[in-house]
CSV table of C-alpha atoms and ligand atoms in Angstrom, one decimal:
chain,number,residue,atom,x,y,z
A,1,MET,CA,0.0,0.0,0.0
A,2,PHE,CA,1.5,3.3,-1.0
A,3,GLU,CA,0.5,6.7,0.4
A,4,ASP,CA,1.4,8.9,-2.6
A,5,THR,CA,1.7,8.7,-6.4
A,6,ALA,CA,5.5,9.1,-6.4
A,7,SER,CA,6.0,6.2,-4.0
A,8,ALA,CA,3.6,4.1,-6.0
A,9,LEU,CA,5.5,4.8,-9.2
A,10,PHE,CA,8.8,4.0,-7.5
A,11,GLY,CA,7.2,0.8,-6.3
A,12,VAL,CA,9.4,-0.5,-3.4
A,13,GLU,CA,7.1,-1.6,-0.6
A,14,GLY,CA,8.0,0.2,2.7
A,15,LEU,CA,9.9,3.1,1.1
A,16,GLN,CA,8.3,6.5,0.7
A,17,VAL,CA,9.7,8.9,-1.9
A,18,THR,CA,10.5,12.4,-0.5
A,19,GLY,CA,12.3,14.0,-3.4
A,20,VAL,CA,13.5,13.4,-7.0
A,21,GLN,CA,16.1,15.4,-8.9
A,22,ALA,CA,18.3,15.1,-11.9
A,23,ALA,CA,21.7,13.6,-11.1
A,24,PRO,CA,24.8,15.2,-12.6
A,25,ASP,CA,25.7,12.1,-14.6
A,26,GLY,CA,22.4,12.2,-16.5
A,27,GLY,CA,20.5,9.8,-14.2
A,28,ILE,CA,18.0,10.6,-11.5
A,29,GLU,CA,18.5,10.9,-7.8
A,30,VAL,CA,15.6,9.5,-5.7
A,31,TRP,CA,15.5,10.3,-2.0
A,32,VAL,CA,13.4,7.9,0.1
A,33,VAL,CA,12.6,7.3,3.8
A,34,THR,CA,11.3,4.2,5.5
A,35,ASP,CA,7.5,4.0,5.7
A,36,CYS,CA,7.0,0.6,7.3
A,37,GLN,CA,5.7,-0.2,10.8
A,38,ALA,CA,7.8,-3.4,11.0
A,39,ALA,CA,11.0,-1.6,10.3
A,40,ALA,CA,10.9,-0.1,13.8
A,41,ALA,CA,10.9,-3.6,15.4
A,42,CYS,CA,14.2,-5.1,16.7
A,43,PRO,CA,15.1,-8.0,14.4
A,44,ASP,CA,16.2,-10.1,17.5
A,45,CYS,CA,13.5,-9.5,20.1
A,46,GLY,CA,10.8,-7.9,18.1
A,47,THR,CA,10.3,-5.0,20.4
A,48,VAL,CA,9.2,-1.8,18.6
A,49,SER,CA,11.6,1.0,19.4
A,50,GLY,CA,11.0,4.7,19.2
A,51,ARG,CA,14.6,5.7,20.3
A,52,VAL,CA,16.8,6.9,17.5
A,53,HIS,CA,20.5,6.3,17.7
A,54,GLU,CA,21.5,8.1,14.5
A,55,THR,CA,20.4,8.8,10.9
A,56,VAL,CA,22.3,7.2,8.0
A,57,VAL,CA,22.0,7.5,4.2
A,58,THR,CA,22.6,4.3,2.2
A,59,ARG,CA,22.8,4.0,-1.6
A,60,PRO,CA,21.4,0.6,-2.6
A,61,ARG,CA,21.5,-0.2,-6.3
A,62,ASP,CA,18.1,-0.2,-8.1
A,63,VAL,CA,16.7,-0.9,-11.6
A,64,ARG,CA,16.9,1.8,-14.3
A,65,ARG,CA,13.9,4.0,-14.7
A,66,ALA,CA,12.9,4.9,-18.4
A,67,GLY,CA,16.5,3.9,-19.4
A,68,ALA,CA,18.1,6.3,-16.9
A,69,ALA,CA,20.3,5.0,-14.0
A,70,VAL,CA,18.6,5.6,-10.6
A,71,ASP,CA,20.8,6.9,-7.8
A,72,LEU,CA,18.8,5.8,-4.8
A,73,ARG,CA,19.4,7.6,-1.4
A,74,TRP,CA,17.7,5.9,1.5
A,75,VAL,CA,17.6,8.0,4.6
A,76,LYS,CA,17.1,5.5,7.4
A,77,LEU,CA,17.3,5.4,11.1
A,78,ARG,CA,19.6,3.4,13.4
A,79,ARG,CA,17.4,2.7,16.4
A,80,LYS,CA,18.3,1.7,19.9
A,81,CYS,CA,16.5,-1.5,21.1
A,82,ALA,CA,14.0,-0.6,23.8
A,83,ASN,CA,14.3,-4.0,25.5
A,84,GLY,CA,17.1,-3.8,28.2
A,85,GLU,CA,17.5,-7.6,28.1
A,86,CYS,CA,18.1,-7.8,24.4
A,87,PRO,CA,21.8,-8.5,23.4
A,88,ARG,CA,21.4,-6.3,20.3
A,89,LYS,CA,21.9,-2.7,21.3
A,90,THR,CA,21.1,-0.9,18.0
A,91,PHE,CA,19.6,-1.9,14.6
A,92,THR,CA,18.9,-0.2,11.3
A,93,GLU,CA,15.6,-0.2,9.6
A,94,TRP,CA,15.0,-2.6,6.8
A,95,VAL,CA,12.2,-3.6,4.4
A,96,PRO,CA,11.5,-7.0,2.7
A,97,ASP,CA,12.9,-5.8,-0.6
A,98,LEU,CA,16.1,-4.6,1.0
A,99,PRO,CA,17.0,-6.9,3.9
A,100,PRO,CA,19.9,-6.1,6.3
A,101,ARG,CA,23.3,-6.0,4.6
A,102,CYS,CA,21.7,-6.2,1.2
A,103,ARG,CA,23.0,-3.5,-1.2
A,104,ILE,CA,20.8,-4.2,-4.2
A,105,THR,CA,17.0,-4.3,-4.4
A,106,ALA,CA,15.2,-7.6,-4.9
A,107,ARG,CA,13.9,-6.4,-8.2
A,108,LEU,CA,17.4,-5.6,-9.6
A,109,ARG,CA,18.6,-9.0,-8.6
A,110,GLU,CA,15.5,-10.5,-10.3
A,111,GLN,CA,16.1,-8.5,-13.4
A,112,ALA,CA,19.7,-9.5,-13.7
A,113,ALA,CA,18.8,-13.2,-13.2
A,114,HIS,CA,16.0,-13.0,-15.8
A,115,GLU,CA,18.3,-11.3,-18.4
A,116,VAL,CA,20.7,-14.2,-18.2
A,117,ALA,CA,18.2,-17.1,-17.7
A,118,GLY,CA,15.4,-15.8,-19.8
A,119,ARG,CA,17.0,-13.7,-22.5
A,120,GLY,CA,20.4,-15.3,-22.9
A,121,ILE,CA,22.4,-12.2,-22.0
A,122,PRO,CA,25.8,-13.1,-20.5
A,123,PRO,CA,26.2,-12.2,-16.8
A,124,ALA,CA,29.0,-9.7,-17.6
A,125,GLU,CA,26.6,-7.7,-19.9
A,126,ALA,CA,23.7,-8.0,-17.5
A,127,ALA,CA,26.0,-6.7,-14.7
A,128,ARG,CA,27.2,-3.8,-16.8
A,129,HIS,CA,23.6,-2.7,-17.6
A,130,ALA,CA,22.5,-3.0,-14.0
A,131,GLY,CA,25.6,-1.2,-12.6
A,132,ILE,CA,26.6,-4.2,-10.4
A,133,SER,CA,29.6,-6.5,-10.4
A,134,TRP,CA,29.9,-9.9,-12.3
A,135,PRO,CA,29.8,-12.0,-9.1
A,136,VAL,CA,26.6,-10.3,-8.0
A,137,ALA,CA,24.9,-10.7,-11.3
A,138,HIS,CA,26.1,-14.3,-11.7
A,139,GLY,CA,25.1,-15.1,-8.1
A,140,ALA,CA,21.6,-13.8,-8.8
A,141,PHE,CA,21.4,-15.9,-11.9
A,142,ALA,CA,22.6,-19.0,-10.2
A,143,ALA,CA,20.2,-18.6,-7.3
A,144,ALA,CA,17.3,-18.3,-9.7
A,145,ALA,CA,18.5,-21.1,-12.1
A,146,ASP,CA,19.5,-23.8,-9.6
A,147,PRO,CA,16.0,-24.6,-8.2
A,148,VAL,CA,14.6,-24.7,-11.8
A,149,LEU,CA,17.4,-27.1,-13.0
A,150,GLY,CA,17.2,-29.1,-9.8
A,151,GLN,CA,13.7,-30.3,-10.5
A,152,PRO,CA,13.7,-34.0,-11.6
A,153,ALA,CA,13.1,-34.6,-15.4
A,154,SER,CA,9.9,-36.1,-16.5
A,155,PRO,CA,10.2,-39.6,-17.9
A,156,VAL,CA,11.2,-39.9,-21.6
A,157,ALA,CA,10.6,-42.8,-23.8
A,158,HIS,CA,13.3,-41.9,-26.3
A,159,LEU,CA,16.6,-40.8,-24.9
A,160,GLY,CA,19.5,-39.3,-26.9
A,161,ILE,CA,23.1,-39.3,-25.7
A,162,ASP,CA,25.7,-37.2,-27.3
A,163,GLU,CA,29.1,-35.8,-26.5
A,164,HIS,CA,30.0,-32.1,-26.5
A,165,ARG,CA,33.4,-30.6,-26.5
A,166,ARG,CA,33.8,-28.1,-23.6
A,167,GLY,CA,36.3,-25.9,-25.4
A,168,ARG,CA,39.2,-26.1,-27.8
A,169,ALA,CA,41.7,-28.9,-27.1
A,170,ARG,CA,45.2,-27.7,-26.0
A,171,PHE,CA,48.4,-29.3,-27.1
A,172,ALA,CA,52.1,-29.0,-26.2
A,173,VAL,CA,55.2,-30.2,-28.1
A,174,ASP,CA,57.0,-33.0,-26.4
A,175,GLU,CA,60.6,-31.8,-26.3
A,176,ARG,CA,62.1,-35.3,-26.6
A,177,THR,CA,60.1,-36.7,-29.4
A,178,GLY,CA,58.9,-33.5,-31.1
A,179,ASP,CA,55.3,-34.8,-31.2
A,180,TYR,CA,52.2,-33.0,-30.1
A,181,ALA,CA,50.8,-34.2,-26.8
A,182,VAL,CA,47.3,-33.4,-25.6
A,183,LEU,CA,47.4,-31.1,-22.6
A,184,ALA,CA,43.6,-30.7,-22.1
A,185,ASP,CA,40.7,-32.0,-24.2
A,186,ARG,CA,37.5,-31.6,-22.1
A,187,TRP,CA,34.1,-33.1,-22.9
A,188,HIS,CA,30.6,-33.2,-21.6
A,189,THR,CA,28.2,-36.0,-22.1
A,190,CYS,CA,24.7,-34.6,-22.8
A,191,PHE,CA,21.3,-36.3,-22.4
A,192,SER,CA,18.2,-35.2,-24.1
A,193,GLY,CA,14.6,-36.3,-24.7
A,194,LEU,CA,14.2,-37.0,-28.4
A,195,ASP,CA,10.6,-35.7,-28.4
A,196,GLY,CA,12.2,-32.2,-27.8
A,197,GLN,CA,9.7,-31.3,-25.1
A,198,GLN,CA,12.2,-30.9,-22.2
A,199,GLY,CA,15.3,-29.7,-23.9
A,200,LEU,CA,18.6,-30.8,-22.4
A,201,LEU,CA,17.9,-33.2,-19.5
A,202,GLY,CA,21.4,-33.0,-18.0
A,203,GLN,CA,25.1,-33.2,-18.6
A,204,VAL,CA,28.0,-34.9,-17.0
A,205,GLU,CA,31.7,-34.0,-17.2
A,206,GLY,CA,33.8,-36.4,-19.3
A,207,ARG,CA,32.8,-38.9,-22.0
A,208,THR,CA,33.7,-42.3,-20.8
A,209,ALA,CA,31.3,-45.2,-20.3
A,210,ASP,CA,31.6,-44.6,-16.5
A,211,ASP,CA,30.7,-40.9,-16.9
A,212,ALA,CA,27.5,-41.7,-18.8
A,213,ALA,CA,26.6,-44.6,-16.6
A,214,TYR,CA,27.1,-42.4,-13.5
A,215,ARG,CA,24.5,-39.9,-14.8
A,216,LEU,CA,22.0,-42.7,-15.7
A,217,ALA,CA,22.6,-44.3,-12.3
A,218,GLY,CA,21.5,-41.0,-10.6
A,219,ALA,CA,18.1,-41.2,-12.2
A,220,THR,CA,15.2,-43.0,-10.4
A,221,PRO,CA,14.6,-46.7,-11.3
A,222,ALA,CA,11.1,-45.6,-12.6
A,223,TRP,CA,12.7,-43.0,-14.9
A,224,ARG,CA,15.2,-45.6,-16.2
A,225,ASP,CA,12.4,-48.1,-16.8
A,226,ALA,CA,10.4,-45.6,-18.8
A,227,VAL,CA,13.2,-45.3,-21.4
A,228,ARG,CA,12.3,-47.5,-24.4
A,229,VAL,CA,14.8,-46.4,-27.0
A,230,VAL,CA,18.2,-44.8,-26.7
A,231,CYS,CA,19.9,-43.1,-29.7
A,232,ILE,CA,23.6,-42.6,-29.8
A,233,ASP,CA,26.3,-41.8,-32.4
A,234,LEU,CA,28.5,-44.7,-33.6
A,235,CYS,CA,30.2,-44.7,-30.2
A,236,SER,CA,30.9,-48.0,-28.4
A,237,ILE,CA,31.6,-46.2,-25.2
A,238,TYR,CA,28.0,-45.0,-24.8
A,239,ALA,CA,26.7,-48.3,-26.1
A,240,SER,CA,28.4,-50.0,-23.2
A,241,ALA,CA,27.0,-47.5,-20.7
A,242,VAL,CA,23.5,-48.0,-22.1
A,243,ARG,CA,23.8,-51.8,-21.9
A,244,ARG,CA,25.0,-51.5,-18.3
A,245,MET,CA,22.3,-49.1,-17.0
A,246,LEU,CA,19.4,-49.5,-19.4
A,247,PRO,CA,19.6,-53.2,-20.4
A,248,HIS,CA,15.9,-53.3,-21.4
A,249,ALA,CA,16.1,-50.4,-23.8
A,250,THR,CA,16.5,-50.7,-27.6
A,251,LEU,CA,19.8,-49.2,-28.7
A,252,THR,CA,19.8,-47.3,-32.1
A,253,VAL,CA,22.5,-45.3,-33.9
A,254,ASP,CA,21.9,-42.0,-35.6
A,255,LEU,CA,21.7,-42.7,-39.3
A,256,PHE,CA,23.2,-39.4,-40.3
A,257,HIS,CA,26.5,-40.6,-38.8
A,258,VAL,CA,26.2,-43.8,-40.8
A,259,VAL,CA,25.8,-41.9,-44.1
A,260,GLN,CA,28.5,-39.5,-43.0
A,261,LEU,CA,30.9,-42.5,-42.6
A,262,ALA,CA,29.9,-43.9,-46.0
A,263,VAL,CA,30.5,-40.5,-47.7
A,264,LYS,CA,33.9,-40.2,-46.0
A,265,THR,CA,34.8,-43.7,-47.3
A,266,VAL,CA,34.1,-42.6,-50.9
A,267,GLY,CA,36.3,-39.5,-50.3
A,268,ASP,CA,39.1,-41.6,-48.8
A,269,VAL,CA,39.0,-44.0,-51.8
A,270,ARG,CA,39.0,-41.0,-54.2
A,271,ARG,CA,42.0,-39.4,-52.5
A,272,ARG,CA,44.0,-42.6,-52.4
A,273,VAL,CA,43.2,-43.4,-56.1
A,274,VAL,CA,44.1,-39.9,-57.3
A,275,ARG,CA,47.4,-40.0,-55.4
A,276,ALA,CA,48.1,-43.4,-57.0
A,277,ARG,CA,47.3,-42.2,-60.5
A,278,TYR,CA,48.9,-38.7,-60.5
A,279,GLY,CA,51.5,-39.1,-57.7
A,280,ARG,CA,50.2,-36.0,-56.0
A,281,ARG,CA,47.0,-34.8,-54.3
A,282,GLY,CA,44.0,-33.9,-56.4
A,283,ARG,CA,43.7,-30.4,-57.7
A,284,CYS,CA,41.3,-28.3,-59.8
A,285,GLY,CA,41.3,-29.5,-63.3
A,286,ASP,CA,41.5,-33.3,-62.5
A,287,PRO,CA,38.3,-35.0,-63.7
A,288,GLU,CA,38.0,-36.8,-60.3
A,289,TYR,CA,38.3,-33.5,-58.5
A,290,GLY,CA,35.4,-32.1,-60.6
A,291,ILE,CA,32.9,-34.7,-59.3
A,292,LYS,CA,34.0,-34.8,-55.6
A,293,GLY,CA,31.0,-32.8,-54.5
A,294,LEU,CA,28.6,-34.9,-56.7
A,295,LEU,CA,29.9,-38.1,-55.1
A,296,ALA,CA,28.9,-36.9,-51.7
A,297,ARG,CA,25.3,-36.2,-52.8
A,298,ASN,CA,22.4,-38.5,-52.5
A,299,LEU,CA,21.8,-40.4,-55.7
A,300,GLU,CA,18.1,-39.3,-55.9
A,301,ASN,CA,19.1,-35.7,-55.7
A,302,LEU,CA,21.4,-35.8,-58.8
A,303,SER,CA,20.1,-34.5,-62.1
A,304,SER,CA,20.5,-36.7,-65.1
A,305,GLY,CA,23.3,-34.5,-66.4
A,306,GLN,CA,25.2,-34.8,-63.1
A,307,PHE,CA,24.7,-38.6,-63.1
A,308,THR,CA,26.1,-38.9,-66.6
A,309,LYS,CA,29.1,-36.7,-65.6
A,310,ILE,CA,29.9,-39.1,-62.7
A,311,LEU,CA,29.6,-42.2,-65.0
A,312,ASP,CA,31.7,-40.6,-67.8
A,313,THR,CA,34.4,-39.6,-65.4
A,314,LEU,CA,34.6,-42.9,-63.5
A,315,ASP,CA,34.2,-45.2,-66.5
A,316,ARG,CA,37.4,-44.2,-68.1
A,317,ASP,CA,39.9,-46.5,-66.4
A,318,ARG,CA,40.5,-48.9,-63.5
A,319,TYR,CA,41.2,-46.0,-61.1
A,320,GLY,CA,37.8,-44.5,-61.8
A,321,GLN,CA,36.1,-47.9,-61.4
A,322,GLU,CA,37.6,-48.2,-57.9
A,323,ILE,CA,36.0,-44.9,-56.9
A,324,ALA,CA,32.7,-46.1,-58.6
A,325,ALA,CA,32.7,-49.3,-56.6
A,326,ALA,CA,33.0,-47.3,-53.3
A,327,TRP,CA,30.3,-44.9,-54.5
A,328,ILE,CA,27.9,-47.7,-55.4
A,329,GLY,CA,28.7,-49.3,-52.0
A,330,LYS,CA,27.6,-46.0,-50.3
A,331,GLU,CA,24.4,-46.0,-52.3
A,332,LYS,CA,23.7,-49.7,-51.5
A,333,LEU,CA,24.1,-48.9,-47.8
A,334,ARG,CA,21.8,-45.9,-48.2
A,335,ASP,CA,19.2,-48.2,-49.9
A,336,ALA,CA,18.9,-50.0,-46.6
A,337,LEU,CA,18.6,-46.8,-44.6
A,338,ASN,CA,16.0,-45.4,-47.0
A,339,LEU,CA,13.5,-48.0,-45.9
A,340,ARG,CA,12.6,-45.9,-42.9
A,341,ALA,CA,9.0,-44.7,-42.7
A,342,ARG,CA,9.9,-41.1,-43.2
A,343,VAL,CA,11.0,-41.9,-46.7
A,344,THR,CA,8.7,-44.7,-47.7
A,345,GLY,CA,5.6,-43.8,-45.6
A,346,SER,CA,5.4,-47.2,-44.0
A,347,VAL,CA,7.3,-49.0,-41.3
A,348,PRO,CA,9.6,-51.6,-42.7
A,349,CYS,CA,10.0,-55.1,-41.3
A,350,GLU,CA,13.4,-56.2,-40.0
A,351,ARG,CA,13.8,-58.8,-42.8
A,352,GLN,CA,13.7,-56.1,-45.5
A,353,VAL,CA,16.4,-54.0,-43.8
A,354,ARG,CA,18.7,-57.0,-43.3
A,355,ASP,CA,18.2,-58.1,-46.9
A,356,ARG,CA,19.3,-54.7,-48.2
A,357,LEU,CA,22.3,-54.7,-45.8
A,358,PHE,CA,23.2,-58.1,-47.1
A,359,SER,CA,23.1,-56.7,-50.6
A,360,PHE,CA,25.7,-54.1,-49.4
A,361,TYR,CA,27.9,-56.8,-47.8
A,362,ASP,CA,27.6,-58.8,-51.0
A,363,TRP,CA,28.9,-55.8,-53.0
A,364,ARG,CA,31.8,-55.4,-50.5
A,365,ALA,CA,32.6,-59.1,-50.9
A,366,GLN,CA,32.9,-58.5,-54.7
A,367,HIS,CA,35.3,-55.6,-54.1
A,368,ASP,CA,37.4,-56.8,-51.2
A,369,ASP,CA,40.5,-55.2,-52.8
A,370,ILE,CA,39.2,-51.8,-51.6
A,371,PRO,CA,40.4,-51.5,-48.0
A,372,GLU,CA,38.2,-48.5,-47.2
A,373,LEU,CA,35.1,-50.4,-48.3
A,374,VAL,CA,36.1,-53.4,-46.2
A,375,THR,CA,36.5,-51.1,-43.1
A,376,LEU,CA,33.1,-49.5,-43.7
A,377,ALA,CA,31.4,-52.9,-44.0
A,378,LYS,CA,33.1,-54.1,-40.9
A,379,THR,CA,31.8,-51.0,-39.0
A,380,VAL,CA,28.3,-51.5,-40.4
A,381,SER,CA,28.2,-55.2,-39.5
A,382,ARG,CA,29.4,-54.4,-36.0
A,383,TRP,CA,26.4,-51.9,-35.6
A,384,GLU,CA,24.0,-53.9,-37.7
A,385,ASP,CA,21.4,-54.5,-35.0
A,386,GLN,CA,21.4,-50.8,-34.0
A,387,ILE,CA,21.2,-49.6,-37.6
A,388,ALA,CA,18.2,-51.9,-38.2
A,389,ALA,CA,16.6,-50.7,-35.1
A,390,ALA,CA,17.1,-47.1,-36.1
A,391,VAL,CA,15.6,-47.8,-39.6
A,392,ILE,CA,12.6,-49.5,-38.0
A,393,THR,CA,12.0,-46.9,-35.3
A,394,GLY,CA,12.9,-44.0,-37.5
A,395,LEU,CA,14.5,-42.2,-34.5
A,396,THR,CA,17.4,-39.8,-35.0
A,397,ASN,CA,19.7,-37.9,-32.7
A,398,ALA,CA,18.8,-34.6,-34.4
A,399,THR,CA,17.5,-33.1,-31.1
A,400,SER,CA,20.8,-33.8,-29.4
A,401,GLU,CA,22.7,-32.2,-32.3
A,402,SER,CA,20.5,-29.1,-32.3
A,403,LEU,CA,21.1,-28.7,-28.5
A,404,ASN,CA,24.8,-29.0,-29.2
A,405,ARG,CA,24.5,-26.1,-31.5
A,406,LEU,CA,22.9,-24.0,-28.7
A,407,ALA,CA,25.6,-25.2,-26.3
A,408,LYS,CA,28.3,-24.0,-28.7
A,409,LEU,CA,26.6,-20.6,-29.1
A,410,GLU,CA,26.4,-20.2,-25.4
A,411,ALA,CA,30.2,-20.9,-25.1
A,412,ARG,CA,30.9,-18.3,-27.8
A,413,LEU,CA,28.7,-15.7,-26.1
A,414,ALA,CA,30.6,-16.3,-22.9
A,415,TYR,CA,34.0,-16.2,-24.8
A,416,GLY,CA,34.6,-19.6,-23.3
A,417,PHE,CA,34.1,-21.0,-19.8
A,418,ARG,CA,36.7,-21.7,-17.2
A,419,ASN,CA,34.4,-23.2,-14.7
A,420,PRO,CA,32.7,-26.4,-16.0
A,421,ARG,CA,29.9,-26.1,-13.4
A,422,ASN,CA,29.0,-22.6,-14.6
A,423,GLN,CA,29.2,-23.9,-18.2
A,424,ARG,CA,26.8,-26.7,-17.5
A,425,ARG,CA,24.4,-24.4,-15.7
A,426,ARG,CA,24.4,-21.8,-18.5
A,427,VAL,CA,24.2,-24.4,-21.3
A,428,ARG,CA,21.3,-26.2,-19.6
A,429,ILE,CA,19.4,-22.9,-19.0
A,430,ALA,CA,19.9,-22.0,-22.7
A,431,CYS,CA,18.8,-25.5,-23.8
A,432,THR,CA,15.7,-25.5,-21.7
A,433,ARG,CA,14.6,-22.0,-22.4
A,434,GLY,CA,12.1,-23.1,-25.1
A,435,SER,CA,10.4,-25.7,-22.9
A,436,ARG,CA,10.2,-23.2,-20.0
A,437,ARG,CA,8.5,-20.7,-22.3
A,438,ARG,CA,6.0,-23.3,-23.4
A,439,SER,CA,5.1,-24.3,-19.9
A,440,ARG,CA,4.8,-20.8,-18.5
A,441,THR,CA,1.4,-20.1,-17.1
A,442,ALA,CA,-0.4,-16.7,-16.8
A,443,THR,CA,1.8,-13.9,-15.4
A,444,SER,CA,1.1,-12.2,-12.1
A,445,THR,CA,-1.9,-10.0,-11.8
A,446,GLU,CA,-0.8,-8.2,-8.6
A,447,THR,CA,-1.9,-4.5,-8.5
A,448,ARG,CA,-0.5,-1.6,-6.6
A,449,THR,CA,-3.0,0.7,-4.9
A,450,VAL,CA,-2.7,4.4,-4.3
A,451,THR,CA,-4.7,5.4,-1.2
A,452,GLY,CA,-4.1,9.1,-1.2
A,453,ARG,CA,-2.8,11.9,-3.3
A,454,LYS,CA,-0.1,14.3,-2.4
A,455,PRO,CA,-1.5,17.8,-1.8
A,456,ASP,CA,-0.9,20.3,-4.6
A,457,PRO,CA,2.5,22.0,-4.0
A,458,GLY,CA,1.0,25.4,-4.8
B,501,LIG,ZN1,16.1,-6.2,20.7
């Protein structure tokens, strides 16, 4: 309840505005006094005291008003406790928005926290705008973020696990051998629900099987039981963690990474063959160099002219035919992956997928003189069950990859992180912002009442 319009506009409960003037630096100077019954009560014994010890002026930080910095001057009393038994001799007045020893208003703290958590502004920038220090802005953000992030995640049926590099790896030259040695290469393992409803579920430092298993072990048994499918990259470490902690779940691999591997195989064969043929690396003007982009494309996306260009280039000699064999191998593998419902419109049966994979193995058997194709087939056969499961379920790790992009963006905005805990907090807040927005209910409808008007100054 505010007694006058100026105090209502200022809007800190328990403070009454007594004067406003322009500050020399372009801001505004606001003078206030305490207007709160409870402020006269001793915080220890609760006795209301009328005995004044001294008058002090404090300058707590407050939010900007219409863009201008506010220089708040609070004239408050230090009172003597009226209770002779009380160990506290004197106390200063305080109001709920500015508790004892607090030098910034609750709304400024809230604003700094919201700028970081809700709008993605780095704490350093939020602090600069609010006229406070980085630790204060960051502390406000952490205090607001931790309870939100501490809430247990809802169960997910489809879980994605992916790794995320914390920062650039650092190397040093070994003086004895002259080789590069890794000084630091730090990773996070990220967990996300593939329905995309909850954003990033959590992270853990490191990327070993134990690290991932540790995070899964922290979840409740009911949460673990709810996971039906887990999607990972072609990463045996996470596969082992999933088998250990979620033995009932179906493991699938992200098909993008399978195709990426096949495209890389074609590129490896092309580079080896070009070096064998010309005795140097490929360069602009070589026929093989002219089709390197086309070889990476999906067959169905090539125009007839582009298709003919590939055939004409590769049909000329045995070198070209070796590249062609790898390219056809890639397309045979993609044939199996293209059985997924998103492409065909109907869910395939396992037999169909395995038949097409067999056709790929058969092709590799006919070309066992191409080592890269042999390696690819070996990898595919090792992951055959997971690839078949991915084609049948149609699940991809795209959600995890998109969250990785957000995590990278956050690291850039922060110019890198030194503290992994801060990084996890900031990344998780950034990667759950969308889901928080969706779940937000109606905003507060609290109103401020003006009970009286200031008499006209004239
Ligand atoms: Zn007292």
